[in-house]
PDB file of C-alpha atoms in Angstrom:
ATOM      1  CA  ASP A   1      23.448 -32.411   0.112  1.00  0.00           C
ATOM      2  CA  ALA A   2      20.611 -34.301  -1.390  1.00  0.00           C
ATOM      3  CA  GLY A   3      17.629 -32.269  -2.396  1.00  0.00           C
ATOM      4  CA  VAL A   4      13.933 -33.287  -2.113  1.00  0.00           C
ATOM      5  CA  THR A   5      13.416 -36.567  -3.520  1.00  0.00           C
ATOM      6  CA  GLN A   6       9.979 -37.602  -5.008  1.00  0.00           C
ATOM      7  CA  THR A   7       8.916 -41.098  -6.200  1.00  0.00           C
ATOM      8  CA  PRO A   8       7.711 -42.266  -8.603  1.00  0.00           C
ATOM      9  CA  ARG A   9       8.429 -39.716 -11.300  1.00  0.00           C
ATOM     10  CA  HIS A  10       5.632 -41.030 -13.443  1.00  0.00           C
ATOM     11  CA  GLU A  11       2.349 -42.796 -12.397  1.00  0.00           C
ATOM     12  CA  VAL A  12      -0.477 -43.937 -14.599  1.00  0.00           C
ATOM     13  CA  ALA A  13      -3.766 -45.165 -12.808  1.00  0.00           C
ATOM     14  CA  GLU A  14      -7.112 -46.374 -13.881  1.00  0.00           C
ATOM     15  CA  LYS A  15      -9.995 -44.204 -12.504  1.00  0.00           C
ATOM     16  CA  GLY A  16     -11.053 -45.443  -9.064  1.00  0.00           C
ATOM     17  CA  GLN A  17      -7.545 -46.726  -7.927  1.00  0.00           C
ATOM     18  CA  THR A  18      -5.637 -45.720  -5.068  1.00  0.00           C
ATOM     19  CA  ILE A  19      -2.278 -44.230  -5.512  1.00  0.00           C
ATOM     20  CA  ILE A  20       0.451 -43.238  -3.067  1.00  0.00           C
ATOM     21  CA  LEU A  21       3.059 -40.640  -3.966  1.00  0.00           C
ATOM     22  CA  LYS A  22       6.264 -40.240  -1.814  1.00  0.00           C
ATOM     23  CA  CYS A  23       8.451 -37.448  -0.842  1.00  0.00           C
ATOM     24  CA  GLU A  24      11.814 -37.068   1.263  1.00  0.00           C
ATOM     25  CA  PRO A  25      12.385 -33.507   2.328  1.00  0.00           C
ATOM     26  CA  VAL A  26      15.856 -31.943   2.465  1.00  0.00           C
ATOM     27  CA  SER A  27      17.491 -33.163   5.796  1.00  0.00           C
ATOM     28  CA  GLY A  28      16.961 -30.838   8.673  1.00  0.00           C
ATOM     29  CA  HIS A  29      13.926 -28.834   7.198  1.00  0.00           C
ATOM     30  CA  ASN A  30      10.926 -28.606   9.262  1.00  0.00           C
ATOM     31  CA  ASP A  31       8.284 -27.505   6.790  1.00  0.00           C
ATOM     32  CA  LEU A  32       6.853 -29.722   4.046  1.00  0.00           C
ATOM     33  CA  PHE A  33       4.476 -28.856   1.428  1.00  0.00           C
ATOM     34  CA  TRP A  34       2.571 -30.636  -1.168  1.00  0.00           C
ATOM     35  CA  TYR A  35       1.240 -28.851  -4.351  1.00  0.00           C
ATOM     36  CA  ARG A  36      -0.762 -29.763  -7.514  1.00  0.00           C
ATOM     37  CA  GLN A  37       0.441 -28.163 -10.565  1.00  0.00           C
ATOM     38  CA  THR A  38      -1.605 -27.710 -13.592  1.00  0.00           C
ATOM     39  CA  LYS A  39      -1.588 -25.284 -16.740  1.00  0.00           C
ATOM     40  CA  ILE A  40      -5.048 -23.924 -15.825  1.00  0.00           C
ATOM     41  CA  GLN A  41      -4.797 -23.563 -12.013  1.00  0.00           C
ATOM     42  CA  GLY A  42      -1.116 -23.262 -11.478  1.00  0.00           C
ATOM     43  CA  LEU A  43       0.422 -24.283  -8.167  1.00  0.00           C
ATOM     44  CA  GLU A  44      -2.211 -25.144  -5.771  1.00  0.00           C
ATOM     45  CA  LEU A  45      -1.350 -25.991  -2.164  1.00  0.00           C
ATOM     46  CA  LEU A  46      -2.613 -29.363  -0.919  1.00  0.00           C
ATOM     47  CA  SER A  47      -0.891 -29.702   2.491  1.00  0.00           C
ATOM     48  CA  TYR A  48       1.470 -27.940   4.643  1.00  0.00           C
ATOM     49  CA  PHE A  49       3.116 -29.548   7.625  1.00  0.00           C
ATOM     50  CA  ARG A  50       5.286 -27.764  10.062  1.00  0.00           C
ATOM     51  CA  SER A  51       7.406 -30.013  12.201  1.00  0.00           C
ATOM     52  CA  LYS A  52       5.202 -32.861  11.392  1.00  0.00           C
ATOM     53  CA  SER A  53       1.971 -30.973  12.455  1.00  0.00           C
ATOM     54  CA  LEU A  54      -0.718 -30.294   9.842  1.00  0.00           C
ATOM     55  CA  MET A  55      -0.922 -26.639   9.267  1.00  0.00           C
ATOM     56  CA  GLU A  56      -3.126 -26.568   6.121  1.00  0.00           C
ATOM     57  CA  ASP A  57      -5.093 -29.448   4.695  1.00  0.00           C
ATOM     58  CA  GLY A  58      -6.040 -27.902   1.363  1.00  0.00           C
ATOM     59  CA  GLY A  59      -9.573 -27.230   1.896  1.00  0.00           C
ATOM     60  CA  ALA A  60     -11.187 -28.148  -1.286  1.00  0.00           C
ATOM     61  CA  PHE A  61      -8.852 -31.222  -1.695  1.00  0.00           C
ATOM     62  CA  LYS A  62      -9.808 -32.684   1.707  1.00  0.00           C
ATOM     63  CA  ASP A  63     -12.179 -35.380   0.256  1.00  0.00           C
ATOM     64  CA  ARG A  64      -9.995 -37.691  -1.693  1.00  0.00           C
ATOM     65  CA  PHE A  65      -6.473 -36.403  -0.987  1.00  0.00           C
ATOM     66  CA  LYS A  66      -4.749 -37.285   2.308  1.00  0.00           C
ATOM     67  CA  ALA A  67      -1.079 -36.379   3.004  1.00  0.00           C
ATOM     68  CA  GLU A  68       0.744 -37.667   6.076  1.00  0.00           C
ATOM     69  CA  MET A  69       4.230 -37.224   7.663  1.00  0.00           C
ATOM     70  CA  LEU A  70       5.247 -40.447   9.043  1.00  0.00           C
ATOM     71  CA  ASN A  71       8.429 -39.246  10.306  1.00  0.00           C
ATOM     72  CA  SER A  72      10.565 -35.847   9.733  1.00  0.00           C
ATOM     73  CA  SER A  73      12.175 -37.345   6.687  1.00  0.00           C
ATOM     74  CA  PHE A  74       9.314 -38.950   4.824  1.00  0.00           C
ATOM     75  CA  SER A  75       5.906 -37.981   3.686  1.00  0.00           C
ATOM     76  CA  THR A  76       3.103 -39.581   1.587  1.00  0.00           C
ATOM     77  CA  LEU A  77       0.093 -38.148  -0.489  1.00  0.00           C
ATOM     78  CA  LYS A  78      -2.557 -40.718  -0.969  1.00  0.00           C
ATOM     79  CA  ILE A  79      -5.443 -40.096  -3.639  1.00  0.00           C
ATOM     80  CA  GLN A  80      -8.364 -42.241  -3.208  1.00  0.00           C
ATOM     81  CA  PRO A  81     -10.175 -42.808  -5.411  1.00  0.00           C
ATOM     82  CA  THR A  82      -8.394 -41.251  -8.362  1.00  0.00           C
ATOM     83  CA  GLU A  83     -10.458 -39.393 -11.143  1.00  0.00           C
ATOM     84  CA  PRO A  84      -9.270 -38.344 -14.594  1.00  0.00           C
ATOM     85  CA  LYS A  85      -9.405 -34.597 -13.294  1.00  0.00           C
ATOM     86  CA  ASP A  86      -6.517 -35.510 -10.781  1.00  0.00           C
ATOM     87  CA  SER A  87      -4.018 -35.787 -13.914  1.00  0.00           C
ATOM     88  CA  ALA A  88      -1.444 -33.125 -12.999  1.00  0.00           C
ATOM     89  CA  VAL A  89       2.038 -32.870 -11.684  1.00  0.00           C
ATOM     90  CA  TYR A  90       2.430 -33.373  -7.898  1.00  0.00           C
ATOM     91  CA  LEU A  91       5.166 -31.273  -6.261  1.00  0.00           C
ATOM     92  CA  CYS A  92       6.654 -31.826  -3.061  1.00  0.00           C
ATOM     93  CA  ALA A  93       8.599 -28.733  -1.257  1.00  0.00           C
ATOM     94  CA  SER A  94      10.562 -28.348   1.927  1.00  0.00           C
ATOM     95  CA  SER A  95      11.978 -25.344   3.881  1.00  0.00           C
ATOM     96  CA  PHE A  96      13.774 -24.544   7.026  1.00  0.00           C
ATOM     97  CA  GLY A  97      12.816 -21.676   9.477  1.00  0.00           C
ATOM     98  CA  THR A  98      10.373 -20.253  12.059  1.00  0.00           C
ATOM     99  CA  ASN A  99       8.429 -18.068   9.490  1.00  0.00           C
ATOM    100  CA  ASN A 100       6.352 -18.992   6.445  1.00  0.00           C
ATOM    101  CA  TYR A 101       8.344 -16.884   3.859  1.00  0.00           C
ATOM    102  CA  ALA A 102      11.522 -19.025   3.727  1.00  0.00           C
ATOM    103  CA  GLU A 103      12.820 -20.465   0.688  1.00  0.00           C
ATOM    104  CA  GLN A 104      11.023 -23.525  -0.485  1.00  0.00           C
ATOM    105  CA  PHE A 105      13.093 -26.364  -2.065  1.00  0.00           C
ATOM    106  CA  PHE A 106      11.070 -28.393  -4.611  1.00  0.00           C
ATOM    107  CA  GLY A 107      11.380 -31.817  -5.784  1.00  0.00           C
ATOM    108  CA  PRO A 108      11.180 -32.840  -9.546  1.00  0.00           C
ATOM    109  CA  GLY A 109       7.457 -33.755  -9.167  1.00  0.00           C
ATOM    110  CA  THR A 110       5.445 -36.799  -9.999  1.00  0.00           C
ATOM    111  CA  ARG A 111       3.415 -36.623 -13.149  1.00  0.00           C
ATOM    112  CA  LEU A 112       0.306 -38.517 -12.607  1.00  0.00           C
ATOM    113  CA  THR A 113      -2.190 -39.679 -15.426  1.00  0.00           C
ATOM    114  CA  VAL A 114      -5.632 -41.118 -14.505  1.00  0.00           C
ATOM    115  CA  LEU A 115      -7.315 -42.940 -17.417  1.00  0.00           C
TER     116      LEU A 115
ATOM    117  CA  GLN B   1      -9.852 -15.013  -8.491  1.00  0.00           C
ATOM    118  CA  GLN B   2      -6.083 -15.366  -8.106  1.00  0.00           C
ATOM    119  CA  LYS B   3      -4.618 -13.613  -5.189  1.00  0.00           C
ATOM    120  CA  VAL B   4      -1.419 -13.124  -7.006  1.00  0.00           C
ATOM    121  CA  GLN B   5      -1.671 -12.194 -10.702  1.00  0.00           C
ATOM    122  CA  GLN B   6       1.117 -12.139 -13.321  1.00  0.00           C
ATOM    123  CA  SER B   7       1.557 -10.473 -16.585  1.00  0.00           C
ATOM    124  CA  PRO B   8       2.098 -11.049 -19.483  1.00  0.00           C
ATOM    125  CA  GLU B   9       1.152 -14.753 -19.666  1.00  0.00           C
ATOM    126  CA  SER B  10       4.208 -15.207 -21.948  1.00  0.00           C
ATOM    127  CA  LEU B  11       7.148 -13.238 -23.268  1.00  0.00           C
ATOM    128  CA  SER B  12       9.550 -13.633 -26.220  1.00  0.00           C
ATOM    129  CA  VAL B  13      12.897 -12.006 -25.829  1.00  0.00           C
ATOM    130  CA  PRO B  14      16.090 -11.916 -28.101  1.00  0.00           C
ATOM    131  CA  GLU B  15      19.207 -13.249 -26.627  1.00  0.00           C
ATOM    132  CA  GLY B  16      21.162 -10.364 -24.868  1.00  0.00           C
ATOM    133  CA  GLY B  17      17.870  -8.349 -24.342  1.00  0.00           C
ATOM    134  CA  MET B  18      15.896  -7.398 -21.271  1.00  0.00           C
ATOM    135  CA  ALA B  19      12.731  -9.304 -20.050  1.00  0.00           C
ATOM    136  CA  SER B  20      10.399  -7.597 -17.685  1.00  0.00           C
ATOM    137  CA  LEU B  21       7.781  -9.443 -15.714  1.00  0.00           C
ATOM    138  CA  ASN B  22       5.017  -8.209 -13.625  1.00  0.00           C
ATOM    139  CA  CYS B  23       3.288  -9.363 -10.492  1.00  0.00           C
ATOM    140  CA  THR B  24       0.372  -7.751  -8.575  1.00  0.00           C
ATOM    141  CA  SER B  25      -1.371  -9.064  -5.317  1.00  0.00           C
ATOM    142  CA  SER B  26      -4.925  -8.381  -4.438  1.00  0.00           C
ATOM    143  CA  ASP B  27      -4.312  -9.273  -0.615  1.00  0.00           C
ATOM    144  CA  ARG B  28      -2.969  -6.509   1.425  1.00  0.00           C
ATOM    145  CA  ASN B  29      -1.758  -8.969   4.115  1.00  0.00           C
ATOM    146  CA  PHE B  30       1.046 -10.110   1.733  1.00  0.00           C
ATOM    147  CA  GLN B  31       4.253  -8.732   2.864  1.00  0.00           C
ATOM    148  CA  TYR B  32       7.014 -11.018   1.497  1.00  0.00           C
ATOM    149  CA  PHE B  33       7.478 -11.862  -2.172  1.00  0.00           C
ATOM    150  CA  TRP B  34       9.465 -14.435  -3.899  1.00  0.00           C
ATOM    151  CA  TRP B  35      10.345 -15.017  -7.759  1.00  0.00           C
ATOM    152  CA  TYR B  36      10.761 -18.768  -8.566  1.00  0.00           C
ATOM    153  CA  ARG B  37      11.837 -20.221 -11.991  1.00  0.00           C
ATOM    154  CA  GLN B  38      10.877 -23.740 -13.409  1.00  0.00           C
ATOM    155  CA  HIS B  39      12.552 -25.294 -16.249  1.00  0.00           C
ATOM    156  CA  SER B  40      10.753 -28.165 -18.102  1.00  0.00           C
ATOM    157  CA  GLY B  41      10.652 -31.222 -16.327  1.00  0.00           C
ATOM    158  CA  GLU B  42      11.986 -29.821 -12.963  1.00  0.00           C
ATOM    159  CA  GLY B  43      10.440 -28.433  -9.878  1.00  0.00           C
ATOM    160  CA  PRO B  44      10.335 -24.595  -9.269  1.00  0.00           C
ATOM    161  CA  LYS B  45      13.712 -23.272  -8.003  1.00  0.00           C
ATOM    162  CA  ALA B  46      13.951 -19.943  -6.113  1.00  0.00           C
ATOM    163  CA  LEU B  47      15.468 -17.016  -7.903  1.00  0.00           C
ATOM    164  CA  MET B  48      15.188 -14.160  -5.183  1.00  0.00           C
ATOM    165  CA  SER B  49      13.211 -12.774  -2.498  1.00  0.00           C
ATOM    166  CA  ILE B  50      12.271  -9.165  -1.924  1.00  0.00           C
ATOM    167  CA  PHE B  51      10.721  -8.103   1.419  1.00  0.00           C
ATOM    168  CA  SER B  52      11.514  -4.288   1.319  1.00  0.00           C
ATOM    169  CA  ASP B  53      10.325  -1.666  -0.944  1.00  0.00           C
ATOM    170  CA  GLY B  54      12.697  -0.651  -3.642  1.00  0.00           C
ATOM    171  CA  ASP B  55      15.102  -2.527  -5.849  1.00  0.00           C
ATOM    172  CA  LYS B  56      17.140  -5.788  -5.079  1.00  0.00           C
ATOM    173  CA  LYS B  57      19.740  -6.828  -7.608  1.00  0.00           C
ATOM    174  CA  GLU B  58      21.383 -10.266  -7.841  1.00  0.00           C
ATOM    175  CA  GLY B  59      23.528 -10.683 -10.966  1.00  0.00           C
ATOM    176  CA  ARG B  60      21.553 -10.336 -14.041  1.00  0.00           C
ATOM    177  CA  PHE B  61      18.234 -10.236 -12.135  1.00  0.00           C
ATOM    178  CA  THR B  62      16.758  -7.071 -10.594  1.00  0.00           C
ATOM    179  CA  ALA B  63      13.639  -7.227  -8.467  1.00  0.00           C
ATOM    180  CA  HIS B  64      11.364  -4.025  -7.576  1.00  0.00           C
ATOM    181  CA  LEU B  65       8.773  -4.044  -4.763  1.00  0.00           C
ATOM    182  CA  ASN B  66       6.212  -1.272  -4.218  1.00  0.00           C
ATOM    183  CA  LYS B  67       4.206  -2.307  -1.189  1.00  0.00           C
ATOM    184  CA  ALA B  68       1.827   0.490  -1.407  1.00  0.00           C
ATOM    185  CA  SER B  69       0.459  -0.691  -4.748  1.00  0.00           C
ATOM    186  CA  LEU B  70       1.504  -4.497  -4.045  1.00  0.00           C
ATOM    187  CA  HIS B  71       3.313  -4.533  -7.247  1.00  0.00           C
ATOM    188  CA  VAL B  72       6.562  -6.624  -7.770  1.00  0.00           C
ATOM    189  CA  SER B  73       8.507  -6.797 -11.010  1.00  0.00           C
ATOM    190  CA  LEU B  74      11.481  -9.041 -12.051  1.00  0.00           C
ATOM    191  CA  HIS B  75      13.846  -7.563 -14.832  1.00  0.00           C
ATOM    192  CA  ILE B  76      16.209  -9.956 -16.553  1.00  0.00           C
ATOM    193  CA  ARG B  77      18.947  -8.268 -18.391  1.00  0.00           C
ATOM    194  CA  ASP B  78      21.331  -9.997 -20.995  1.00  0.00           C
ATOM    195  CA  SER B  79      19.007 -12.645 -21.374  1.00  0.00           C
ATOM    196  CA  GLN B  80      20.480 -16.117 -22.126  1.00  0.00           C
ATOM    197  CA  PRO B  81      18.678 -19.257 -23.683  1.00  0.00           C
ATOM    198  CA  SER B  82      19.053 -20.898 -20.197  1.00  0.00           C
ATOM    199  CA  ASP B  83      16.711 -18.155 -19.149  1.00  0.00           C
ATOM    200  CA  SER B  84      13.814 -19.721 -21.023  1.00  0.00           C
ATOM    201  CA  ALA B  85      11.487 -21.106 -18.368  1.00  0.00           C
ATOM    202  CA  LEU B  86       8.206 -20.470 -16.425  1.00  0.00           C
ATOM    203  CA  TYR B  87       8.612 -17.696 -13.852  1.00  0.00           C
ATOM    204  CA  PHE B  88       6.330 -17.628 -10.777  1.00  0.00           C
ATOM    205  CA  CYS B  89       5.729 -14.865  -8.414  1.00  0.00           C
ATOM    206  CA  ALA B  90       4.976 -16.078  -5.008  1.00  0.00           C
ATOM    207  CA  ALA B  91       3.684 -14.038  -1.827  1.00  0.00           C
ATOM    208  CA  SER B  92       3.043 -14.759   1.803  1.00  0.00           C
ATOM    209  CA  SER B  93       1.636 -12.874   4.788  1.00  0.00           C
ATOM    210  CA  ASN B  94       2.638 -13.143   8.524  1.00  0.00           C
ATOM    211  CA  ASN B  95       0.079 -15.851   9.126  1.00  0.00           C
ATOM    212  CA  TYR B  96       2.591 -18.918   9.690  1.00  0.00           C
ATOM    213  CA  ALA B  97      -0.178 -21.336   8.821  1.00  0.00           C
ATOM    214  CA  GLN B  98      -0.596 -20.121   5.243  1.00  0.00           C
ATOM    215  CA  GLY B  99       2.784 -20.627   3.374  1.00  0.00           C
ATOM    216  CA  LEU B 100       3.249 -19.186  -0.058  1.00  0.00           C
ATOM    217  CA  THR B 101       0.559 -18.219  -2.691  1.00  0.00           C
ATOM    218  CA  PHE B 102       1.776 -18.619  -6.202  1.00  0.00           C
ATOM    219  CA  GLY B 103       0.700 -16.805  -9.400  1.00  0.00           C
ATOM    220  CA  LEU B 104       0.104 -18.881 -12.709  1.00  0.00           C
ATOM    221  CA  GLY B 105       3.501 -17.858 -14.205  1.00  0.00           C
ATOM    222  CA  THR B 106       5.008 -16.150 -17.140  1.00  0.00           C
ATOM    223  CA  ARG B 107       6.602 -18.324 -19.749  1.00  0.00           C
ATOM    224  CA  VAL B 108       9.853 -16.730 -21.024  1.00  0.00           C
ATOM    225  CA  SER B 109      11.383 -17.691 -24.389  1.00  0.00           C
ATOM    226  CA  VAL B 110      14.852 -16.470 -25.211  1.00  0.00           C
ATOM    227  CA  PHE B 111      15.526 -16.702 -28.877  1.00  0.00           C
ATOM    228  CA  PRO B 112      18.904 -16.380 -30.824  1.00  0.00           C
TER     229      PRO B 112
END
């Protein structure tokens, strides 16, 4: 069974650019999460979809971050415009279940560097 | 303030030794707890869940939950070099819209 796939694995952007990160969840999973990981803040939730409906849009991240689920097997995270402080690892995770404490399966992440 | 706090920040353990990690929540709505482990260059991977008071053992890993004090611990016995990783405690409530809240992690290093 394929796990969560994320592309690209590494991305370098200039300040002000628009970048799009991609995620394919585990087949059959109905929950999808986007997180940002930094050493200072740890894992911060950016967006949470349940059966393609947006449950959580990350509050403080609303301005320049937009996640979409185009279908049940594909999601994107757009950052527009990028800033140097956005440099981090972006993780996508999926889970299956009707509650919010099911095991989450994570992808390998995309390491973003903004110059 | 982090709703899920972990200690220590880092831990060095001899191979074959015991590692003990702690996690405390400040939110009484949190009822369900997970431990995740992340090796360098990979995404986190679930180790085990614990939802009831008491101990839960899975192989070399034992988790303990005390809901009254909102304290969770993870003990790794007979530590192996492959246990060197970043360990996260994660918690959730019954609010299905919130998902999991993660702590900042404990870095475990197992030395020969």
